[in-house]
Coordinates of N, CA, C and O in Angstrom, one line a residue:
F1428 N 1.5 -1.4 0.1 CA -0.1 -0.1 0.4 C 0.7 1.5 -0.1 O 1.4 1.4 0.6
N1429 N 0.2 2.4 -0.6 CA 0.7 3.4 -0.7 C 2.5 3.1 -0.7 O 3.4 4.3 -0.1
N1430 N 2.0 2.1 -1.9 CA 4.1 2.3 -2.4 C 5.4 1.5 -1.3 O 6.5 2.3 -1.1
A1431 N 5.1 1.0 -0.4 CA 6.0 0.4 0.4 C 6.1 -0.6 1.2 O 5.1 -1.7 0.4
G1432 N 7.4 -1.1 1.6 CA 7.3 -2.4 2.4 C 6.6 -2.9 2.6 O 5.2 -4.1 3.1
V1433 N 6.6 -2.2 4.0 CA 5.0 -2.5 5.3 C 4.7 -1.4 5.4 O 5.4 -0.6 5.8
S1434 N 3.3 -1.4 5.3 CA 2.5 -0.2 5.7 C 1.5 -0.5 6.8 O 1.4 -0.9 7.3
C1435 N 1.5 0.9 7.8 CA 0.2 0.6 8.8 C -0.4 1.7 8.7 O 0.2 3.3 9.1
F1436 N -1.5 2.1 8.6 CA -2.7 2.8 9.0 C -3.4 2.9 9.7 O -4.1 2.0 9.7
F1437 N -3.9 3.6 10.7 CA -4.6 3.4 11.8 C -4.4 2.1 12.3 O -5.5 1.4 12.5
C1438 N -3.7 1.8 12.8 CA -4.0 0.1 13.0 C -2.1 0.2 14.1 O -1.8 1.4 14.9
Q1439 N -2.6 -1.3 14.6 CA -1.0 -1.3 16.3 C -0.3 -2.1 15.0 O -0.4 -3.1 14.9
L1440 N 1.3 -2.1 15.4 CA 1.8 -3.1 14.6 C 2.9 -3.3 15.0 O 3.2 -2.6 15.7
T1441 N 3.0 -4.5 15.4 CA 4.4 -5.4 16.1 C 5.3 -5.8 15.0 O 4.8 -6.8 14.4
I1442 N 6.5 -5.6 15.0 CA 7.7 -6.7 14.7 C 8.8 -6.1 14.9 O 8.9 -5.8 15.6
E1443 N 9.3 -7.9 15.6 CA 9.9 -8.4 16.1 C 10.6 -9.4 15.8 O 9.7 -10.4 15.1
R1444 N 12.2 -9.1 15.2 CA 13.3 -10.2 15.7 C 12.8 -10.5 14.1 O 12.6 -11.6 13.6
S1445 N 12.1 -9.5 13.2 CA 12.5 -9.7 11.7 C 13.1 -9.0 10.7 O 14.0 -8.1 11.2
Q1446 N 13.4 -9.4 9.6 CA 14.1 -8.4 8.7 C 13.0 -8.0 7.3 O 12.5 -8.8 6.9
I1447 N 13.6 -7.1 7.1 CA 12.8 -6.5 6.4 C 14.0 -5.2 5.3 O 14.7 -5.1 5.6
S1448 N 13.6 -5.8 3.9 CA 14.6 -5.2 3.3 C 13.7 -4.6 1.5 O 13.2 -5.4 1.7
A1449 N 14.4 -3.8 1.1 CA 14.0 -3.0 0.1 C 14.2 -2.6 -1.1 O 15.6 -1.7 -0.4
R1450 N 14.3 -1.9 -1.3 CA 14.9 -1.5 -3.4 C 13.9 0.1 -3.1 O 12.6 -0.4 -3.5
T1451 N 14.4 1.1 -2.2 CA 13.8 2.1 -2.7 C 13.9 3.3 -3.6 O 15.0 3.2 -4.1
G1452 N 13.0 4.2 -3.8 CA 13.0 4.7 -5.0 C 12.9 4.7 -6.5 O 13.2 3.1 -6.7
G1453 N 12.6 5.2 -8.0 CA 13.3 4.3 -8.2 C 11.7 4.1 -9.3 O 10.6 2.9 -8.1
V1454 N 11.2 3.7 -10.8 CA 10.7 2.4 -11.2 C 10.8 1.2 -10.7 O 11.9 0.6 -10.7
G1455 N 9.5 0.7 -10.0 CA 9.7 -0.7 -10.3 C 10.4 -1.2 -8.2 O 10.1 -2.2 -7.7
G1456 N 10.7 0.0 -7.3 CA 11.2 0.0 -6.3 C 10.0 0.7 -5.5 O 8.8 1.4 -6.0
T1457 N 9.9 0.3 -4.1 CA 9.3 0.9 -3.3 C 9.4 2.3 -2.7 O 10.7 2.4 -2.9
R1458 N 8.9 3.0 -1.9 CA 8.9 3.8 -1.4 C 10.2 3.9 -0.1 O 10.6 4.7 0.5
W1459 N 9.0 3.7 1.1 CA 9.9 3.4 1.9 C 9.9 1.9 2.3 O 8.8 1.1 1.8
A1460 N 11.0 1.6 2.6 CA 10.6 -0.6 3.7 C 9.8 -0.2 4.6 O 9.1 -1.8 4.6
L1461 N 9.4 0.9 5.5 CA 8.5 0.9 6.6 C 7.8 2.2 6.7 O 9.0 3.1 6.6
Q1462 N 6.4 2.3 6.8 CA 5.3 3.2 6.7 C 4.2 3.2 8.2 O 4.0 2.6 7.3
A1463 N 4.5 4.0 8.6 CA 3.3 4.3 9.3 C 2.6 5.0 9.5 O 3.8 6.6 9.5
A1464 N 1.2 5.7 9.9 CA 0.8 6.6 9.6 C -1.0 6.4 10.6 O -1.2 5.5 10.6
S1465 N -1.4 7.7 10.5 CA -2.4 8.4 10.8 C -3.3 8.0 11.9 O -4.1 7.2 11.9
P1466 N -3.4 7.7 13.4 CA -1.7 7.6 13.9 C -2.0 5.8 14.5 O -3.0 5.0 13.8
S1467 N -1.2 5.7 14.1 CA -1.0 4.0 14.4 C 0.0 4.3 15.9 O 1.0 4.7 16.2
K1468 N -0.2 2.8 16.6 CA 0.8 2.3 17.3 C 1.4 1.7 17.1 O 1.9 0.3 16.7
L1469 N 2.8 1.6 17.2 CA 4.2 0.6 17.1 C 4.8 -0.2 18.3 O 5.1 0.9 18.8
R1470 N 5.5 -1.1 17.5 CA 6.3 -2.1 18.8 C 7.1 -2.6 17.1 O 6.9 -3.7 17.5
V1471 N 8.4 -1.9 17.8 CA 9.6 -2.4 16.6 C 10.5 -2.6 17.6 O 11.4 -1.9 18.2
V1472 N 11.0 -4.0 17.4 CA 11.8 -4.7 18.4 C 12.6 -5.8 17.6 O 12.0 -6.5 17.2
N1473 N 14.0 -5.4 18.0 CA 15.1 -6.1 17.6 C 15.2 -7.0 15.5 O 14.7 -8.2 15.7
N1474 N 14.7 -5.3 15.2 CA 14.7 -6.3 13.1 C 16.4 -5.3 12.6 O 16.3 -4.8 13.1
L1475 N 16.4 -6.7 11.2 CA 17.3 -5.9 10.5 C 16.2 -5.4 9.5 O 15.6 -5.8 9.1
I1476 N 16.8 -4.1 8.9 CA 16.0 -2.8 8.0 C 17.4 -2.2 7.1 O 17.6 -1.7 7.6
F1477 N 17.1 -2.7 6.3 CA 17.8 -2.4 5.0 C 17.3 -2.5 3.7 O 16.4 -2.9 3.4
G1478 N 17.6 -1.2 3.3 CA 17.5 -1.0 1.2 C 18.6 -0.2 1.2 O 19.5 0.7 1.5
Y1479 N 18.6 0.3 -0.4 CA 19.5 0.1 -0.9 C 18.3 1.5 -2.0 O 17.0 1.0 -3.0
G1480 N 18.6 2.9 -2.7 CA 17.5 3.3 -2.9 C 18.0 3.7 -4.8 O 19.1 2.9 -5.4
V1481 N 17.9 4.3 -5.1 CA 18.0 5.0 -6.9 C 18.4 6.1 -6.9 O 17.7 7.1 -6.4
V1482 N 19.7 5.6 -7.5 CA 20.4 7.2 -7.7 C 19.1 8.1 -8.1 O 18.6 8.2 -9.0
G1483 N 19.2 9.6 -7.1 CA 18.8 10.2 -7.6 C 17.2 10.7 -7.5 O 16.4 11.3 -7.6
N1484 N 16.6 10.2 -6.8 CA 15.3 9.5 -5.8 C 16.0 8.4 -4.3 O 15.7 7.7 -4.5
D1485 N 16.2 9.2 -3.4 CA 16.9 8.6 -2.3 C 15.7 8.8 -1.3 O 16.1 9.6 0.1
P1486 N 15.0 8.2 -1.0 CA 14.1 9.0 0.5 C 14.4 8.7 1.7 O 15.0 6.9 1.4
P1487 N 14.0 8.3 2.8 CA 14.9 7.3 3.7 C 13.8 6.3 3.2 O 13.0 6.4 3.3
I1488 N 14.4 5.3 4.3 CA 13.8 3.8 4.2 C 12.8 3.6 5.2 O 12.3 2.8 5.1
I1489 N 13.0 5.0 5.9 CA 11.2 4.4 7.1 C 10.5 6.0 7.2 O 11.5 6.6 7.5
L1490 N 9.3 5.7 7.0 CA 9.0 7.0 7.2 C 7.3 6.8 8.3 O 7.1 5.5 8.6
L1491 N 8.2 7.3 9.1 CA 6.5 7.4 10.7 C 6.4 8.3 10.6 O 6.7 9.9 11.2
D1492 N 4.5 8.9 10.2 CA 4.0 9.8 10.8 C 2.8 9.6 11.4 O 1.9 9.2 11.1
Y1493 N 2.8 10.5 12.1 CA 1.7 10.9 13.4 C 1.5 9.6 13.8 O 0.6 8.5 13.8
I1494 N 2.4 9.0 15.0 CA 2.8 7.7 15.9 C 2.5 8.1 17.1 O 2.5 9.0 17.4
A1495 N 1.2 6.7 17.5 CA 0.6 6.6 18.6 C 1.7 7.6 19.9 O 2.5 6.5 20.3
S1496 N 1.3 7.5 21.1 CA 2.2 7.1 22.3 C 2.2 6.5 22.8 O 1.0 5.1 22.0
G1497 N 3.3 5.3 23.8 CA 3.5 4.5 23.9 C 4.0 3.7 22.9 O 4.0 2.1 22.9
S1498 N 4.2 4.1 22.0 CA 5.0 3.2 20.8 C 6.4 3.0 21.3 O 7.1 4.0 21.9
V1499 N 6.9 2.0 20.4 CA 8.1 1.5 20.9 C 9.2 1.1 19.6 O 8.1 0.5 18.5
F1500 N 10.2 1.9 19.9 CA 11.4 1.5 18.9 C 12.3 1.1 19.1 O 13.7 2.2 19.5
E1501 N 12.8 0.1 19.5 CA 13.7 -0.1 19.9 C 15.1 -1.5 19.2 O 14.8 -2.3 18.2
F1502 N 16.4 -1.2 19.3 CA 17.7 -2.2 19.4 C 16.9 -3.4 18.0 O 16.9 -4.1 17.6
N1503 N 17.2 -2.5 16.9 CA 16.9 -2.3 15.1 C 18.5 -1.8 14.8 O 19.4 -0.8 15.4
T1504 N 18.0 -2.6 13.8 CA 20.1 -2.3 12.4 C 19.0 -2.1 11.5 O 18.2 -3.0 11.1
I1505 N 19.4 -0.8 11.5 CA 18.8 0.4 10.4 C 20.1 0.3 9.0 O 20.5 1.4 9.5
V1506 N 19.8 0.4 7.7 CA 21.0 0.7 7.2 C 20.1 1.2 5.9 O 19.9 0.0 5.6
S1507 N 20.7 2.2 5.6 CA 20.4 2.2 3.9 C 21.9 3.0 2.8 O 22.4 3.6 3.6
S1508 N 21.8 1.9 1.8 CA 22.6 2.4 0.9 C 22.9 3.8 0.7 O 23.8 4.1 -0.3
L1509 N 21.9 4.0 0.7 CA 21.6 5.6 -0.2 C 20.0 6.4 0.1 O 19.2 5.6 0.0
G1510 N 20.6 7.6 0.5 CA 19.7 8.0 0.8 C 19.6 8.3 2.3 O 20.3 7.2 3.4
G1511 N 18.4 8.8 3.4 CA 19.0 8.5 4.8 C 18.1 7.5 5.5 O 17.5 6.7 4.9
V1512 N 17.8 7.2 6.7 CA 17.3 5.9 7.3 C 15.9 6.7 7.8 O 15.3 5.6 7.5
L1513 N 15.7 7.7 8.6 CA 14.5 7.6 9.1 C 13.3 9.0 8.7 O 14.1 10.7 9.4
K1514 N 12.5 9.4 8.7 CA 11.9 10.2 8.5 C 10.7 10.3 9.6 O 9.6 9.6 9.5
C1515 N 10.7 11.7 10.7 CA 9.9 11.6 11.8 C 8.9 12.4 11.4 O 9.4 13.6 11.6
A1516 N 7.3 12.4 11.1 CA 6.5 13.3 10.8 C 5.9 13.8 12.2 O 6.2 13.6 12.8
D1517 N 4.8 14.4 12.3 CA 4.0 14.7 13.1 C 3.7 13.2 14.2 O 3.7 12.0 13.7
Q1518 N 3.5 13.8 15.6 CA 2.9 12.8 16.2 C 1.1 13.0 17.2 O 1.7 14.0 17.3
D1519 N 1.7 12.2 18.4 CA 0.3 12.5 19.4 C 0.9 13.7 19.6 O 2.5 14.4 20.3
P1520 N 0.3 15.1 19.7 CA 0.6 16.1 20.2 C 1.5 15.8 22.4 O 0.8 15.0 22.6
G1521 N 3.0 15.9 22.2 CA 3.3 16.7 23.2 C 3.9 14.9 23.3 O 5.0 14.5 24.2
F1522 N 4.0 13.8 22.3 CA 4.9 13.2 22.1 C 5.8 12.7 20.9 O 5.5 13.4 20.1
Q1523 N 6.9 12.7 21.7 CA 8.7 12.3 20.9 C 8.8 10.9 20.7 O 8.7 10.4 21.3
L1524 N 8.5 10.7 20.1 CA 8.7 9.1 19.1 C 10.6 8.5 19.7 O 10.8 9.7 19.6
L1525 N 10.3 7.9 21.0 CA 11.9 7.2 21.4 C 12.2 6.0 20.5 O 12.0 5.4 21.4
V1526 N 13.6 6.6 19.5 CA 14.4 5.8 18.6 C 16.1 5.3 19.8 O 16.2 6.0 20.2
R1527 N 15.5 3.9 20.3 CA 17.1 3.7 21.1 C 17.6 2.2 21.1 O 17.3 1.5 19.8
N1528 N 19.2 2.5 21.7 CA 19.4 1.1 21.0 C 19.6 0.6 20.0 O 19.7 -0.7 19.4
S1529 N 19.7 1.5 19.0 CA 19.5 1.1 17.6 C 21.3 1.7 16.4 O 21.8 2.1 17.6
I1530 N 21.0 0.9 15.5 CA 21.9 1.3 14.7 C 21.6 2.1 13.3 O 20.4 1.0 13.0
L1531 N 22.0 3.1 13.2 CA 21.3 3.9 12.6 C 22.4 3.9 11.0 O 22.6 5.6 11.3
L1532 N 22.4 3.7 10.2 CA 23.5 4.1 9.4 C 22.6 4.7 7.7 O 22.2 3.9 7.1
A1533 N 23.5 5.9 7.2 CA 23.0 5.7 6.0 C 23.8 6.3 5.5 O 25.1 7.0 5.7
A1534 N 24.5 6.1 4.2 CA 25.4 6.0 3.4 C 24.9 7.5 2.6 O 26.0 8.1 2.6
S1535 N 24.1 7.9 2.4 CA 23.8 9.8 2.0 C 22.9 10.3 3.0 O 22.3 9.4 3.4
G1536 N 22.9 11.7 3.2 CA 21.9 11.9 3.6 C 21.7 12.3 4.7 O 22.4 10.6 5.4
P1537 N 21.1 12.1 5.8 CA 20.6 12.4 6.9 C 20.3 11.3 7.8 O 19.2 10.4 7.2
T1538 N 20.9 11.3 8.9 CA 20.0 9.9 9.6 C 18.6 10.1 9.7 O 18.1 9.0 9.7
M1539 N 18.3 11.5 10.2 CA 16.5 11.7 10.8 C 16.7 12.8 10.3 O 17.4 13.6 9.9
T1540 N 15.2 13.4 9.3 CA 15.0 14.6 9.1 C 13.1 14.6 10.0 O 12.7 13.7 10.6
G1541 N 12.6 15.3 10.1 CA 11.9 16.2 11.1 C 12.4 15.7 12.9 O 13.0 15.2 13.2
S1542 N 11.7 16.5 13.9 CA 11.5 17.0 14.8 C 10.9 16.3 15.7 O 10.9 16.1 17.0
N1543 N 10.2 14.9 15.5 CA 9.1 14.3 16.4 C 9.8 13.2 16.7 O 9.1 12.2 17.1
C1544 N 10.6 12.7 16.4 CA 11.3 11.3 17.4 C 12.0 12.2 18.0 O 13.5 13.1 17.6
R1545 N 13.3 11.5 18.9 CA 14.6 11.2 19.5 C 15.1 10.3 20.0 O 14.6 8.7 19.5
I1546 N 16.4 10.5 19.3 CA 17.6 9.3 19.1 C 18.4 9.4 20.2 O 19.1 9.9 21.3
E1547 N 18.0 7.7 21.2 CA 19.4 7.8 22.2 C 19.7 6.7 22.2 O 19.5 5.3 21.8
Y1548 N 21.5 6.3 23.0 CA 21.7 5.6 22.8 C 21.7 4.0 21.3 O 21.3 3.6 21.7
S1549 N 21.5 5.3 20.6 CA 22.0 4.0 19.3 C 23.7 5.0 18.1 O 24.1 5.6 19.0
L1550 N 24.2 4.2 17.5 CA 25.1 4.4 16.7 C 24.6 5.2 15.9 O 23.9 4.8 14.8
M1551 N 25.2 6.5 15.1 CA 25.4 6.9 13.4 C 26.4 6.9 13.0 O 27.6 7.3 13.4
I1552 N 26.2 7.7 12.0 CA 27.4 8.0 10.7 C 27.9 9.4 11.4 O 29.1 9.2 11.8
E1553 N 27.0 10.6 12.2 CA 27.3 11.8 12.4 C 26.4 11.8 13.8 O 25.4 11.4 14.0
A1554 N 27.0 12.4 14.7 CA 26.6 12.8 16.2 C 25.2 13.6 15.8 O 24.9 14.5 15.1
D1555 N 24.3 13.4 16.4 CA 23.1 14.5 16.7 C 23.0 14.8 18.3 O 22.0 15.2 19.0
G1556 N 23.9 14.5 19.0 CA 23.7 15.4 21.1 C 22.9 14.5 21.3 O 22.9 15.1 22.7
G1557 N 22.3 13.5 21.3 CA 21.2 13.1 22.0 C 22.3 11.8 22.9 O 23.3 11.1 23.2
E1558 N 21.5 11.8 24.0 CA 22.3 11.5 25.5 C 23.0 9.7 25.1 O 21.7 8.4 23.9
G1559 N 23.8 9.4 25.2 CA 24.3 7.6 24.7 C 25.0 7.9 23.0 O 24.7 6.5 23.4
N1560 N 24.1 8.7 22.8 CA 24.6 8.2 21.2 C 26.7 8.1 21.0 O 27.1 9.2 21.4
L1561 N 26.6 7.1 20.1 CA 28.1 7.4 19.4 C 27.7 7.3 17.8 O 27.1 7.8 17.3
M1562 N 29.1 8.5 17.5 CA 29.4 8.7 16.4 C 30.1 7.4 15.7 O 31.2 7.6 16.1
G1563 N 30.0 7.1 14.4 CA 31.3 5.8 14.1 C 30.5 5.0 13.3 O 29.5 4.9 12.6
S1564 N 31.8 4.1 13.1 CA 31.5 3.1 11.9 C 31.0 1.5 12.8 O 31.7 1.5 14.1
A1565 N 29.8 1.0 12.3 CA 29.3 0.0 13.4 C 30.5 -1.2 13.7 O 30.1 -2.1 14.6
E1566 N 30.8 -1.4 12.5 CA 32.4 -2.3 12.1 C 31.2 -3.8 12.7 O 31.8 -5.3 13.1
F1567 N 30.7 -3.6 11.1 CA 29.7 -5.3 11.0 C 31.1 -6.3 9.8 O 31.5 -6.6 10.5
V1568 N 30.3 -7.4 11.1 CA 31.6 -9.0 10.8 C 31.1 -9.1 8.3 O 32.5 -8.7 8.0
N1569 N 30.4 -8.7 7.8 CA 30.7 -8.6 6.5 C 29.9 -7.7 6.1 O 28.4 -7.7 5.7
P1570 N 29.7 -6.3 5.9 CA 28.7 -5.4 5.4 C 27.7 -5.7 5.0 O 28.3 -5.8 3.6
G1571 N 26.8 -5.4 4.1 CA 26.0 -6.1 3.2 C 25.5 -7.3 3.2 O 24.0 -7.1 2.6
T1572 N 26.2 -7.9 3.9 CA 25.3 -10.2 4.0 C 25.3 -10.2 5.9 O 23.9 -11.2 6.2
D1573 N 25.8 -9.3 6.1 CA 26.3 -9.5 8.0 C 26.1 -8.6 8.9 O 26.6 -8.2 9.0
F1574 N 25.1 -8.7 9.0 CA 24.8 -7.6 10.2 C 25.2 -7.8 11.8 O 24.8 -6.8 12.8
R1575 N 25.4 -8.7 12.2 CA 26.6 -8.7 13.9 C 27.9 -8.2 13.3 O 27.9 -7.4 13.1
L1576 N 28.1 -8.5 14.9 CA 28.8 -7.1 15.0 C 30.3 -7.4 15.3 O 30.5 -8.8 16.3
Q1577 N 31.3 -7.4 15.2 CA 32.7 -7.8 15.2 C 32.8 -7.6 16.7 O 32.3 -6.7 17.1
P1578 N 33.6 -7.9 17.4 CA 34.2 -8.3 18.5 C 35.0 -7.0 19.0 O 34.4 -6.1 20.0
L1579 N 35.1 -5.5 17.9 CA 36.4 -4.7 18.6 C 35.0 -3.1 18.3 O 35.0 -2.6 18.0
S1580 N 33.6 -3.7 18.0 CA 32.5 -3.0 17.5 C 32.1 -2.0 18.3 O 32.5 -2.2 19.7
P1581 N 32.3 -0.5 18.1 CA 31.9 0.8 19.8 C 30.0 0.3 19.5 O 29.9 0.8 21.2
A1582 N 29.2 -0.6 19.2 CA 27.9 -0.2 19.5 C 27.6 -1.8 20.8 O 27.0 -1.8 21.1
R1583 N 29.0 -2.3 20.8 CA 29.4 -3.7 21.6 C 29.3 -2.7 23.1 O 29.8 -2.0 23.6
N1584 N 28.2 -3.4 24.1 CA 28.5 -3.7 25.2 C 27.7 -1.7 25.7 O 28.1 -1.2 26.7
A1585 N 27.2 -0.8 25.0 CA 26.7 0.6 24.7 C 25.0 0.7 24.5 O 24.8 2.0 24.8
A1586 N 24.6 0.0 24.8 CA 22.8 0.5 25.1 C 23.1 0.2 26.5 O 23.2 0.1 27.3
N1587 N 21.4 1.4 26.0 CA 21.1 1.3 28.0 C 19.2 0.4 27.7 O 18.3 1.0 28.0
N1588 N 19.0 -0.5 28.5 CA 18.4 -1.4 27.7 C 17.4 -1.3 29.4 O 17.8 -2.2 29.8
T1589 N 17.1 0.0 29.0 CA 15.4 0.1 30.6 C 14.4 -0.7 30.5 O 13.8 -0.9 31.7
E1590 N 14.1 -1.3 29.4 CA 12.7 -1.8 29.2 C 12.3 -3.2 29.4 O 11.5 -3.9 28.7
G1591 N 13.7 -3.7 29.3 CA 13.5 -5.4 29.9 C 14.1 -5.9 28.6 O 13.5 -7.3 28.5
I1592 N 14.4 -5.3 27.2 CA 14.6 -6.5 26.5 C 15.1 -7.4 26.3 O 16.3 -6.9 26.5
N1593 N 15.2 -8.5 27.3 CA 16.1 -9.9 26.9 C 16.7 -10.5 25.5 O 17.6 -11.6 26.5
V1594 N 16.1 -10.7 24.7 CA 16.8 -11.6 23.8 C 16.9 -10.6 22.5 O 16.5 -9.6 22.3
D1595 N 17.6 -11.4 21.6 CA 17.9 -10.3 20.4 C 17.2 -10.9 18.7 O 16.1 -11.6 19.5
H1596 N 17.8 -10.3 18.2 CA 17.1 -10.9 16.6 C 17.1 -12.4 16.6 O 16.0 -13.2 16.5
D1597 N 18.1 -13.0 17.3 CA 18.3 -14.7 16.6 C 18.0 -15.5 18.2 O 18.5 -16.7 18.2
G1598 N 17.0 -14.6 19.0 CA 16.7 -15.1 20.3 C 17.7 -15.6 21.6 O 17.7 -16.4 21.8
R1599 N 19.0 -15.0 21.3 CA 20.2 -14.9 22.1 C 20.0 -13.7 23.1 O 19.5 -12.9 22.3
F1600 N 20.1 -14.4 24.4 CA 19.8 -13.2 26.0 C 20.5 -11.9 25.1 O 21.6 -12.0 24.8
R1601 N 20.3 -11.0 26.5 CA 21.1 -10.4 26.1 C 20.4 -9.7 27.9 O 19.5 -9.6 27.8
P1602 N 21.5 -9.3 28.6 CA 22.9 -8.5 27.6 C 24.0 -10.0 28.0 O 23.4 -10.7 28.6
N1603 N 24.6 -10.0 27.3 CA 25.9 -11.6 27.3 C 26.7 -10.5 27.7 O 28.5 -11.0 27.2
G1604 N 27.1 -9.3 27.9 CA 28.6 -8.3 28.6 C 28.0 -7.4 29.6 O 26.8 -7.7 30.3
R1605 N 28.4 -6.7 29.9 CA 28.1 -6.0 31.0 C 26.5 -4.8 31.0 O 26.3 -4.3 32.2
E1606 N 26.7 -4.9 29.4 CA 25.4 -3.6 29.1 C 25.0 -4.7 27.3 O 26.2 -4.8 27.2
A1607 N 23.7 -4.2 27.4 CA 23.3 -4.6 25.8 C 24.1 -4.3 24.9 O 24.8 -3.2 24.8
D1608 N 24.0 -5.1 23.7 CA 24.9 -4.4 22.4 C 23.9 -3.3 22.2 O 22.6 -3.7 21.9
M1609 N 24.2 -2.3 21.0 CA 23.0 -1.2 20.1 C 22.6 -2.2 18.9 O 23.9 -3.1 18.4
G1610 N 21.5 -2.3 18.5 CA 21.8 -2.4 17.3 C 20.3 -4.5 17.9 O 20.2 -4.6 18.3
A1611 N 20.3 -5.1 16.8 CA 19.2 -6.0 16.5 C 20.0 -7.7 17.1 O 19.2 -8.2 17.1
F1612 N 21.0 -7.5 16.5 CA 22.2 -8.9 17.0 C 23.3 -8.4 18.1 O 23.9 -7.7 18.7
E1613 N 22.9 -9.1 19.1 CA 23.5 -9.1 20.5 C 25.2 -10.1 19.9 O 24.8 -11.6 20.3
A1614 N 26.2 -9.9 20.3 CA 27.5 -9.8 20.1 C 27.6 -11.3 21.5 O 27.2 -11.5 22.5
P1615 N 28.1 -12.5 20.5 CA 27.8 -14.0 22.2 C 29.1 -13.8 22.3 O 30.2 -13.5 22.6

């Protein structure tokens, strides 16, 4: 619907321990890998979401427009090979969606556009000043095919797991160290 891989309008949507990939933009491609709007309540946890765009048409791979309070967006690994990662438009009055403990990497374009999301304890290419955020490379095992973390990744032991999410994308218990790892995959 509306040219997206996964769409949610006026709904409650739970996506956990899943993989969403999309060719975004251009003829024959979706516009977004994940789109939610009008208002929707989301629980998006422990997912690998990645996409690649088409030169000249590089929207973010996730569009969140008017997300309801109480939504959860944590421990996701989101990688865009072209364009930005996340567009946060209007939300419930007085509500900002908290995006936390995630890896948000965009090859070009901003990590986030719009002011209605707050990012904390996440790894990004560029700094955004949110609490606990890190800047740099995730150091994946094999970028493009294996988004698990290498032993020296800055995302290891860097999350703030206040929600008590105790398994990762693969069903591995977290934390497996002094703190949980950012992103969908907890290192063994």
